[in-house]
XYZ file of C-alpha atoms in Angstrom:
631
model
C 114.101 48.616 147.162
C 116.386 46.426 149.269
C 120.104 46.621 148.657
C 122.534 43.792 148.168
C 121.849 40.755 150.322
C 119.979 42.851 152.868
C 116.249 42.717 153.286
C 115.979 46.452 153.962
C 116.346 49.471 151.720
C 119.275 51.822 152.022
C 117.358 54.198 154.254
C 116.557 51.491 156.816
C 119.956 49.796 157.096
C 121.796 50.253 160.344
C 124.883 52.418 160.286
C 127.350 49.545 160.080
C 125.558 47.735 157.242
C 125.059 50.971 155.330
C 128.730 51.903 155.619
C 129.772 48.430 154.540
C 127.442 48.568 151.547
C 128.535 52.042 150.443
C 132.141 50.930 150.617
C 131.403 48.398 147.875
C 130.303 51.110 145.442
C 132.642 52.707 142.945
C 132.288 55.483 140.344
C 130.168 54.387 137.390
C 128.316 51.686 139.326
C 124.700 50.853 138.515
C 122.330 51.626 141.387
C 118.703 50.810 142.108
C 116.893 52.712 144.863
C 113.325 52.681 143.639
C 110.889 53.779 146.300
C 113.660 54.663 148.754
C 113.162 57.726 150.998
C 116.242 59.934 150.941
C 117.242 62.570 153.424
C 119.926 65.085 152.435
C 122.442 63.282 154.658
C 121.712 59.882 153.146
C 121.922 61.206 149.580
C 125.215 62.927 150.303
C 126.655 59.651 151.645
C 125.575 57.821 148.510
C 126.981 60.427 146.132
C 130.231 60.564 148.051
C 130.654 56.827 147.539
C 130.144 57.321 143.793
C 132.432 60.339 143.490
C 134.992 60.171 140.675
C 138.358 61.271 142.105
C 139.458 62.744 138.781
C 136.507 65.164 138.599
C 135.355 65.392 142.189
C 131.788 64.814 140.973
C 129.495 61.794 141.255
C 129.670 59.301 138.400
C 126.704 56.948 138.124
C 125.994 54.201 135.642
C 122.336 53.166 135.381
C 120.389 55.027 138.060
C 116.949 53.846 139.151
C 115.203 56.262 141.503
C 111.647 55.596 140.385
C 109.091 56.574 143.069
C 111.895 57.581 145.404
C 111.274 60.501 147.754
C 113.817 63.209 148.472
C 113.121 65.256 151.575
C 115.045 68.475 151.875
C 117.447 69.349 149.108
C 118.567 66.841 146.493
C 121.838 67.968 144.950
C 123.135 66.191 141.828
C 125.169 69.176 140.603
C 127.753 68.131 138.042
C 126.832 64.459 138.310
C 127.439 62.181 135.344
C 124.877 59.497 134.448
C 126.589 57.220 131.932
C 123.544 54.953 131.746
C 119.838 55.641 131.907
C 118.708 57.899 134.726
C 115.224 56.961 135.845
C 113.428 59.267 138.275
C 109.895 58.431 137.144
C 107.250 59.407 139.743
C 109.972 60.502 142.154
C 109.070 63.176 144.688
C 111.395 66.063 145.509
C 110.084 67.810 148.627
C 112.869 70.362 148.671
C 115.009 71.773 145.929
C 116.273 69.473 143.181
C 119.528 70.596 141.662
C 121.015 68.976 138.568
C 123.011 71.994 137.387
C 125.752 70.907 134.997
C 124.696 67.255 135.181
C 125.395 64.998 132.193
C 122.862 62.371 131.091
C 124.463 60.037 128.539
C 121.433 57.766 128.322
C 117.763 58.392 128.787
C 116.768 60.866 131.500
C 113.363 59.791 132.778
C 111.500 62.177 135.090
C 107.990 61.356 133.903
C 105.275 62.279 136.438
C 107.890 63.333 138.975
C 106.887 65.923 141.557
C 109.170 68.877 142.285
C 107.801 70.777 145.282
C 110.692 73.229 145.434
C 112.978 74.676 142.833
C 114.199 72.399 140.035
C 117.524 73.417 138.538
C 118.862 71.763 135.390
C 120.960 74.686 134.217
C 123.805 73.754 131.846
C 122.682 70.125 132.024
C 123.517 67.945 129.023
C 120.932 65.417 127.838
C 122.491 63.122 125.219
C 119.516 60.745 125.138
C 115.814 61.386 125.412
C 114.784 63.756 128.208
C 111.437 62.573 129.502
C 109.499 64.967 131.744
C 105.978 64.122 130.583
C 103.424 64.812 133.270
C 105.998 66.186 135.703
C 104.773 68.743 138.240
C 107.016 71.707 139.063
C 105.645 73.729 141.971
C 108.673 75.984 142.302
C 110.804 77.820 139.786
C 112.344 75.689 137.043
C 115.743 76.388 135.578
C 116.829 74.786 132.308
C 118.877 77.768 131.201
C 121.597 76.811 128.691
C 120.665 73.156 128.989
C 121.442 71.022 125.940
C 119.005 68.410 124.600
C 120.630 66.284 121.895
C 117.618 64.025 121.420
C 113.910 64.359 122.052
C 112.878 66.591 124.964
C 109.461 65.607 126.261
C 107.515 67.901 128.559
C 104.026 66.923 127.437
C 101.363 67.649 130.053
C 103.997 68.920 132.429
C 102.841 71.518 134.931
C 104.971 74.585 135.779
C 103.606 76.578 138.713
C 106.526 78.981 139.021
C 108.853 80.551 136.525
C 109.948 78.117 133.816
C 113.320 79.245 132.525
C 114.589 77.668 129.295
C 116.629 80.647 128.139
C 119.532 79.796 125.821
C 118.552 76.118 125.956
C 119.495 74.054 122.894
C 116.980 71.550 121.558
C 118.684 69.491 118.848
C 115.857 66.971 118.673
C 112.123 67.445 118.891
C 110.943 69.657 121.722
C 107.540 68.429 122.816
C 105.587 70.603 125.223
C 102.149 69.551 124.029
C 99.411 70.246 126.612
C 101.983 71.589 129.078
C 100.668 74.132 131.589
C 102.728 77.212 132.491
C 101.161 79.071 135.404
C 104.126 81.396 135.886
C 106.318 83.114 133.349
C 107.585 80.854 130.567
C 110.969 82.067 129.411
C 112.455 80.604 126.232
C 114.411 83.663 125.129
C 117.259 82.843 122.757
C 116.416 79.150 122.948
C 117.390 77.145 119.877
C 115.018 74.567 118.349
C 116.783 72.621 115.592
C 113.950 70.169 115.053
C 110.200 70.313 115.490
C 109.018 72.439 118.415
C 105.580 71.348 119.558
C 103.547 73.443 121.946
C 100.171 72.105 120.794
C 97.424 72.844 123.309
C 99.961 74.276 125.733
C 98.571 76.738 128.253
C 100.471 79.899 129.248
C 98.800 81.689 132.158
C 101.409 84.425 132.486
C 104.007 85.981 130.211
C 105.468 83.662 127.570
C 108.819 84.829 126.276
C 110.301 83.373 123.106
C 112.238 86.484 122.128
C 115.317 85.746 120.016
C 114.361 82.070 119.951
C 115.456 80.147 116.866
C 113.097 77.602 115.262
C 114.960 75.746 112.525
C 112.081 73.401 111.733
C 108.336 73.481 112.268
C 107.121 75.480 115.254
C 103.695 74.256 116.290
C 101.548 76.253 118.672
C 98.228 74.851 117.455
C 95.455 75.436 119.983
C 97.930 76.961 122.420
C 96.397 79.335 124.957
C 98.252 82.473 126.110
C 96.539 84.246 129.008
C 99.316 86.822 129.381
C 101.497 88.558 126.854
C 103.353 86.335 124.378
C 106.640 87.695 123.127
C 108.356 86.334 120.034
C 110.463 89.456 119.458
C 113.402 88.807 117.107
C 112.483 85.126 116.938
C 113.546 83.283 113.794
C 111.191 80.782 112.132
C 113.118 78.865 109.467
C 110.288 76.342 109.052
C 106.531 76.679 109.200
C 105.135 78.693 112.074
C 101.848 77.071 113.010
C 99.512 79.003 115.288
C 96.293 77.404 114.080
C 93.500 78.232 116.493
C 95.929 79.708 119.010
C 94.354 82.099 121.497
C 96.047 85.162 123.017
C 94.300 87.026 125.821
C 97.073 89.628 126.031
C 99.431 91.002 123.402
C 101.079 88.742 120.832
C 104.380 90.372 119.956
C 106.472 89.339 116.955
C 108.648 92.455 116.813
C 111.517 91.920 114.334
C 110.633 88.234 113.981
C 111.726 86.482 110.772
C 109.504 84.040 108.891
C 111.697 82.344 106.321
C 109.345 79.827 104.695
C 106.090 80.215 106.597
C 103.205 80.102 104.137
C 100.575 80.743 106.755
C 100.201 82.542 110.074
C 97.001 81.728 111.921
C 94.141 81.666 112.142
C 94.712 82.998 115.627
C 92.667 85.109 118.021
C 94.151 87.868 120.164
C 92.190 89.778 122.760
C 94.545 92.760 122.565
C 97.317 93.559 120.068
C 99.239 91.545 117.508
C 102.557 93.283 116.916
C 104.483 92.438 113.736
C 106.603 95.588 113.715
C 109.779 95.173 111.627
C 108.987 91.491 111.071
C 110.141 89.899 107.802
C 108.112 87.500 105.630
C 110.356 85.982 102.979
C 107.821 83.771 101.163
C 104.201 84.158 100.030
C 102.087 84.077 103.152
C 98.473 84.159 104.222
C 97.842 85.838 107.567
C 94.559 85.157 109.342
C 94.133 87.091 112.564
C 91.254 88.290 114.711
C 92.453 90.947 117.156
C 91.586 94.340 118.590
C 94.687 95.929 117.124
C 97.383 94.860 114.714
C 100.609 96.730 114.090
C 102.749 96.107 111.012
C 104.969 99.175 111.252
C 108.163 98.672 109.223
C 107.124 95.104 108.407
C 108.836 93.786 105.295
C 106.825 91.689 102.857
C 109.450 90.184 100.544
C 106.800 88.283 98.595
C 103.065 88.359 98.041
C 100.875 88.401 101.119
C 97.185 88.196 101.920
C 95.960 89.532 105.246
C 92.495 88.300 106.220
C 91.591 90.172 109.384
C 88.696 90.579 111.773
C 87.967 93.309 114.335
C 91.440 94.823 114.076
C 92.662 98.366 113.684
C 95.689 97.936 111.416
C 98.772 100.158 111.353
C 100.961 99.865 108.235
C 103.300 102.787 108.836
C 106.606 102.491 106.961
C 105.837 98.916 105.880
C 107.926 97.668 102.963
C 105.831 96.046 100.241
C 108.057 94.455 97.616
C 105.182 92.474 96.081
C 101.380 92.845 96.064
C 99.805 92.769 99.515
C 96.050 92.449 99.997
C 94.384 93.571 103.219
C 90.799 92.374 103.466
C 88.093 92.117 106.085
C 86.716 88.657 106.695
C 83.049 89.128 107.589
C 82.620 85.600 108.943
C 84.813 83.501 111.268
C 87.751 81.811 109.655
C 87.080 78.446 108.004
C 88.473 75.454 109.892
C 91.956 74.378 108.767
C 91.485 70.668 108.153
C 90.160 69.113 111.371
C 91.178 71.927 113.691
C 87.727 73.497 114.053
C 86.776 77.146 114.345
C 89.041 79.559 116.235
C 87.350 80.882 119.397
C 86.555 84.598 119.380
C 85.110 84.953 122.860
C 87.721 87.580 123.800
C 86.333 89.810 121.020
C 82.639 89.208 121.555
C 80.513 92.324 121.303
C 82.827 94.061 118.829
C 82.140 94.751 115.190
C 84.156 92.392 112.962
C 85.098 95.168 110.549
C 88.723 96.180 110.040
C 90.017 99.744 110.128
C 93.279 101.061 108.737
C 95.066 103.574 110.979
C 97.975 104.715 108.805
C 99.892 103.991 105.603
C 102.434 106.755 106.122
C 105.768 105.921 104.538
C 104.341 103.071 102.463
C 104.807 102.621 98.728
C 101.146 101.997 97.979
C 101.751 100.731 94.436
C 101.551 97.139 95.717
C 98.776 97.657 98.275
C 95.170 96.567 97.742
C 92.371 97.166 100.246
C 89.075 95.325 100.326
C 86.181 96.172 102.660
C 88.355 98.320 104.932
C 87.238 101.234 107.104
C 89.445 104.174 106.098
C 87.622 106.811 108.134
C 90.554 107.153 110.527
C 93.389 106.355 108.134
C 96.265 108.791 107.739
C 97.661 108.804 104.196
C 100.262 111.540 104.640
C 103.763 110.335 103.831
C 102.705 107.497 101.524
C 103.864 107.421 97.901
C 102.144 106.196 94.747
C 98.720 106.616 96.307
C 97.381 106.987 92.785
C 98.148 103.268 92.311
C 96.447 102.153 95.524
C 93.666 99.629 94.865
C 90.509 100.344 96.848
C 87.939 97.619 96.228
C 84.786 96.387 97.863
C 83.068 98.421 100.524
C 85.792 100.765 101.746
C 84.541 103.726 103.737
C 86.131 107.109 104.329
C 85.541 109.829 106.885
C 82.684 112.217 106.158
C 81.984 115.868 106.798
C 80.047 116.855 109.934
C 76.287 116.746 109.759
C 75.731 120.009 111.653
C 75.180 123.556 110.426
C 78.048 125.714 109.293
C 78.552 128.427 111.893
C 79.833 130.942 109.343
C 77.118 130.502 106.713
C 73.393 129.727 107.015
C 73.520 126.256 105.498
C 74.517 122.760 106.410
C 77.772 121.078 105.404
C 77.260 119.091 102.237
C 77.731 115.392 102.903
C 80.866 114.019 101.250
C 83.737 111.618 101.800
C 86.839 113.219 103.219
C 90.325 112.342 104.344
C 91.361 112.349 107.974
C 94.022 114.921 107.092
C 91.328 117.454 106.149
C 89.650 116.911 109.508
C 92.936 117.538 111.291
C 93.651 120.633 109.197
C 90.257 122.193 109.836
C 90.570 121.704 113.582
C 94.067 123.184 113.542
C 93.027 126.140 111.370
C 89.859 126.924 113.322
C 89.758 129.968 115.577
C 88.072 127.819 118.178
C 89.282 124.220 117.770
C 86.960 122.975 120.512
C 83.967 124.214 118.554
C 85.245 122.526 115.401
C 85.581 119.240 117.266
C 82.131 119.665 118.775
C 80.748 120.231 115.301
C 82.129 116.875 114.159
C 85.647 117.419 112.813
C 88.164 114.906 114.187
C 90.880 116.217 116.463
C 94.443 115.313 115.363
C 96.491 113.017 117.631
C 99.670 114.365 119.137
C 101.941 112.545 116.686
C 100.036 113.716 113.596
C 102.088 116.012 111.320
C 100.733 119.494 110.742
C 99.959 119.573 107.038
C 99.383 122.581 104.842
C 96.376 122.732 102.497
C 98.647 122.105 99.493
C 99.797 118.792 100.983
C 96.221 117.694 101.691
C 95.223 118.687 98.151
C 97.990 116.448 96.784
C 96.635 113.519 98.806
C 93.142 114.119 97.452
C 94.484 114.325 93.903
C 96.376 111.026 94.086
C 93.546 109.120 95.741
C 91.046 110.577 93.274
C 93.134 109.085 90.477
C 93.099 105.729 92.289
C 89.314 105.784 92.594
C 88.873 106.838 88.978
C 91.039 103.946 87.818
C 88.785 101.683 89.858
C 85.712 103.128 88.078
C 84.454 104.615 91.332
C 83.456 107.960 89.866
C 81.046 109.145 92.616
C 83.635 108.801 95.394
C 86.297 110.237 93.106
C 84.045 113.296 92.703
C 84.058 113.765 96.481
C 87.859 113.764 96.471
C 87.859 116.311 93.636
C 85.678 118.480 95.882
C 88.146 118.051 98.735
C 91.079 118.903 96.472
C 89.384 122.120 95.345
C 88.566 123.010 98.956
C 92.206 122.703 99.949
C 93.307 124.753 96.941
C 90.769 127.429 97.828
C 92.187 127.653 101.356
C 95.825 127.537 100.228
C 97.206 131.016 100.906
C 100.274 130.305 98.764
C 98.168 130.306 95.594
C 97.413 133.509 93.655
C 94.467 135.543 94.882
C 92.830 135.446 91.472
C 92.851 131.647 91.456
C 91.436 131.494 94.952
C 88.731 134.017 94.049
C 87.781 131.981 90.992
C 87.631 128.811 93.101
C 85.489 130.607 95.678
C 83.058 131.660 92.972
C 83.050 128.135 91.554
C 82.349 126.757 95.037
C 79.590 129.259 95.787
C 77.750 128.748 92.501
C 77.835 124.955 92.184
C 80.116 123.347 94.751
C 82.887 122.936 92.152
C 80.416 121.549 89.642
C 79.360 118.793 92.058
C 76.314 120.255 93.828
C 73.349 120.243 91.456
C 71.002 121.649 94.084
C 73.202 124.681 94.602
C 73.481 125.359 90.866
C 69.716 124.951 90.370
C 69.049 127.281 93.285
C 71.217 129.945 91.698
C 69.522 129.275 88.336
C 66.105 129.701 89.894
C 67.219 132.877 91.620
C 68.684 134.243 88.376
C 65.493 133.444 86.477
C 63.379 135.089 89.171
C 65.493 138.249 89.071
C 65.373 138.301 85.280
C 61.584 137.988 85.275
C 61.267 140.754 87.856
C 63.532 143.104 85.895
C 61.681 142.344 82.681
C 58.290 142.929 84.234
C 59.267 146.178 85.897
C 61.699 147.753 83.398
C 62.566 145.395 80.553
C 59.296 145.292 78.589
C 58.115 148.541 76.894
C 54.864 150.176 77.901
C 53.320 149.262 74.536
C 54.609 147.239 71.664
C 56.104 149.680 69.118
C 53.983 149.945 65.963
C 55.911 150.341 62.713
C 54.903 153.301 60.455
C 55.412 153.472 56.697
C 56.004 156.723 54.780
C 56.598 157.212 51.039
C 57.375 159.833 48.361
C 57.485 160.076 44.587
C 60.566 161.780 43.281
C 59.153 162.781 39.838
C 56.384 162.011 37.391
C 56.855 158.587 35.971
C 59.417 157.494 38.528
C 59.123 154.846 41.256
C 57.702 155.508 44.705
C 60.084 155.058 47.707
C 58.451 153.663 50.908
C 60.180 153.769 54.319
C 59.030 151.730 57.332
C 60.274 152.835 60.769
C 59.781 151.177 64.136
C 59.772 153.616 67.015
C 62.084 153.071 69.975
C 60.402 151.095 72.795
C 59.015 153.395 75.414
C 59.979 152.678 78.999
C 57.033 151.781 81.193
C 55.713 154.507 83.440
C 53.487 154.571 86.395
C 53.761 152.828 89.766
C 55.646 149.469 89.709
C 52.600 147.646 91.032
C 50.604 148.639 87.945
C 53.288 147.146 85.687
C 52.843 143.648 87.119
C 50.224 142.170 84.845
C 49.597 138.694 83.609
C 50.529 139.648 80.080
C 53.840 141.192 81.077
C 54.715 138.243 83.344
C 53.967 135.796 80.541
C 56.176 137.735 78.095
C 58.975 137.921 80.680
C 58.766 134.189 81.274
C 59.216 133.514 77.552
C 62.261 135.746 77.508
C 63.804 133.895 80.477
C 63.109 130.424 79.120
C 64.688 131.297 75.799
C 67.668 132.765 77.593
C 68.244 129.524 79.518
C 68.531 127.561 76.279
C 70.659 130.305 74.739
C 68.058 131.565 72.299
C 66.769 135.045 71.566
C 63.122 135.580 72.414
C 62.473 138.088 69.571
C 60.590 140.273 72.025
C 60.847 144.055 71.824
C 62.697 145.208 74.904
C 63.786 148.421 76.501
C 67.452 149.206 76.833
C 67.398 147.755 80.357
C 65.613 144.670 79.112
C 68.088 144.194 76.263
C 71.084 144.176 78.583
C 69.275 142.006 81.093
C 68.512 139.459 78.387
C 72.143 139.471 77.276
C 73.312 138.814 80.827
C 70.769 136.063 81.377
C 71.667 134.384 78.069
C 75.251 134.201 79.356
C 74.743 133.273 83.026
C 71.696 131.038 83.065
C 72.903 128.433 80.510
C 76.162 128.235 82.484
C 74.252 127.540 85.695
C 72.118 124.927 83.936
C 75.272 123.329 82.574
C 76.822 123.206 86.052
C 73.720 121.480 87.396
C 73.835 118.890 84.606
C 77.553 118.384 85.239
C 76.902 117.784 88.938
C 74.243 115.200 88.196
C 76.513 113.511 85.687
C 79.328 113.238 88.240
C 77.045 111.289 90.583
C 75.635 108.824 88.054
C 78.701 108.328 85.873
C 79.993 104.774 85.815
């Protein structure tokens, strides 16, 4: 752009003409150098001519540098632009420094190219700041910059570190479709109006820790290839992450969501961390991730967590109102026109959700639906009896192998993780217990005594019974009795009684065991009856009489001889007749009836014992069947 009455631009004027022209400039003058190539020396001469003596810094009115090129460093530190500053499509081959600059009008840097560092630290933008489509190939510094109006960085490209720490955005902050190839640092930045990062791409770490979003924060369709940190960030308006994708961790540690009614749906290839975060209003959280941590998270209102793939940790979470955690078996439905969230980072994984721990949680407000609880630690939680377990929730099970101490297999039942940990810790050879199928406790797991595990079983059994899940509640009754049987602090008599109860019928829950004992008892009773209980011959009653005197009545007496014990070799006593009589005696004993059969002394006592034991065993078998079919 030619200057004054000259036909050449400032860069191509001879020394005399350039000096004469610069002498005509004064602070606050409007300048137009569009398309002019600037060297550092030429730029310094220009800024010196515009220097305000009172401040010692350049003072420029309207500045037009559109398509200008700046070779070497371009230093506008502390400059004041009282009019519009237009640097659209300008090229900065070296560093561009606007630290402490003041832009009273519009600052236009759209599609500008910054090949070196670009420093706008402490800059003040009173009008719109337009950086749409700008390319930053070096580090960018907007630390503590102040944007009073709209800040536009749409489709801008940041190849190095983009530093916006402590920046103040009083108007809209628009970074839609911006690309951050280096670290994006917005820690402690303040967004008073809408913050838009729609479709923005973060290839490295994105840091928004301690950032303040006073209005809507939109990260719809944003892509985070590295970790994204929103630790201690404050969201006073809606926090929109619809269809956002995180390849690394998404950290919201101690973040505050004041009015957000929805978080997600978002996809995270690694962990979503909401530790110590606060949700003040009713919220629906929709997340697909490998892991999700909500340790010490505070839910100040109702919340619904629809999750996929994740292993959830709820340790020490504060639930002031009902909170539902549910597995979503299918991808999330599209929010309006946004489409389906991509789940490519989680392909190949099962979409089910597992719960890792509820230690320290007041479970009175917690409801679980279709959650895998096989690895969940319940120790430390309170009001587990009021926990709602709905849908298809699964627990850990006993090993499928043979018991090494007894010649039978472990009965299949639902168990708690705490019992697995206790059995491994109490085993003489923990490695063998783990090899058998019991789960080894992690290093941070507390070492619980059987009484503590029994209390967990008791509370959760009550929860399942209230939910009309009687079969699974029966398994937890079994587990409770097992822990009581192994509790050395209980009286020996109680433990002996529990051991007998376990051996005979599995605490009234193993019908097969009770029927086996019943069959064995009946077989022994039949054998005793055949060999010693039935007399050799049925006693035949004899009648004798006498007449006291002539004309008086005759007195008749009928006596039955005592049964005679069988004699001879035992093999000769086993006959079809004796077996059939013994079988009648046993069958009547089972239904608590007397057979009416003449018996020897041994047979009489055997029948008495069988009439006591065998109905009890039959009753235990019926009780076990009832516990499995009860609704």
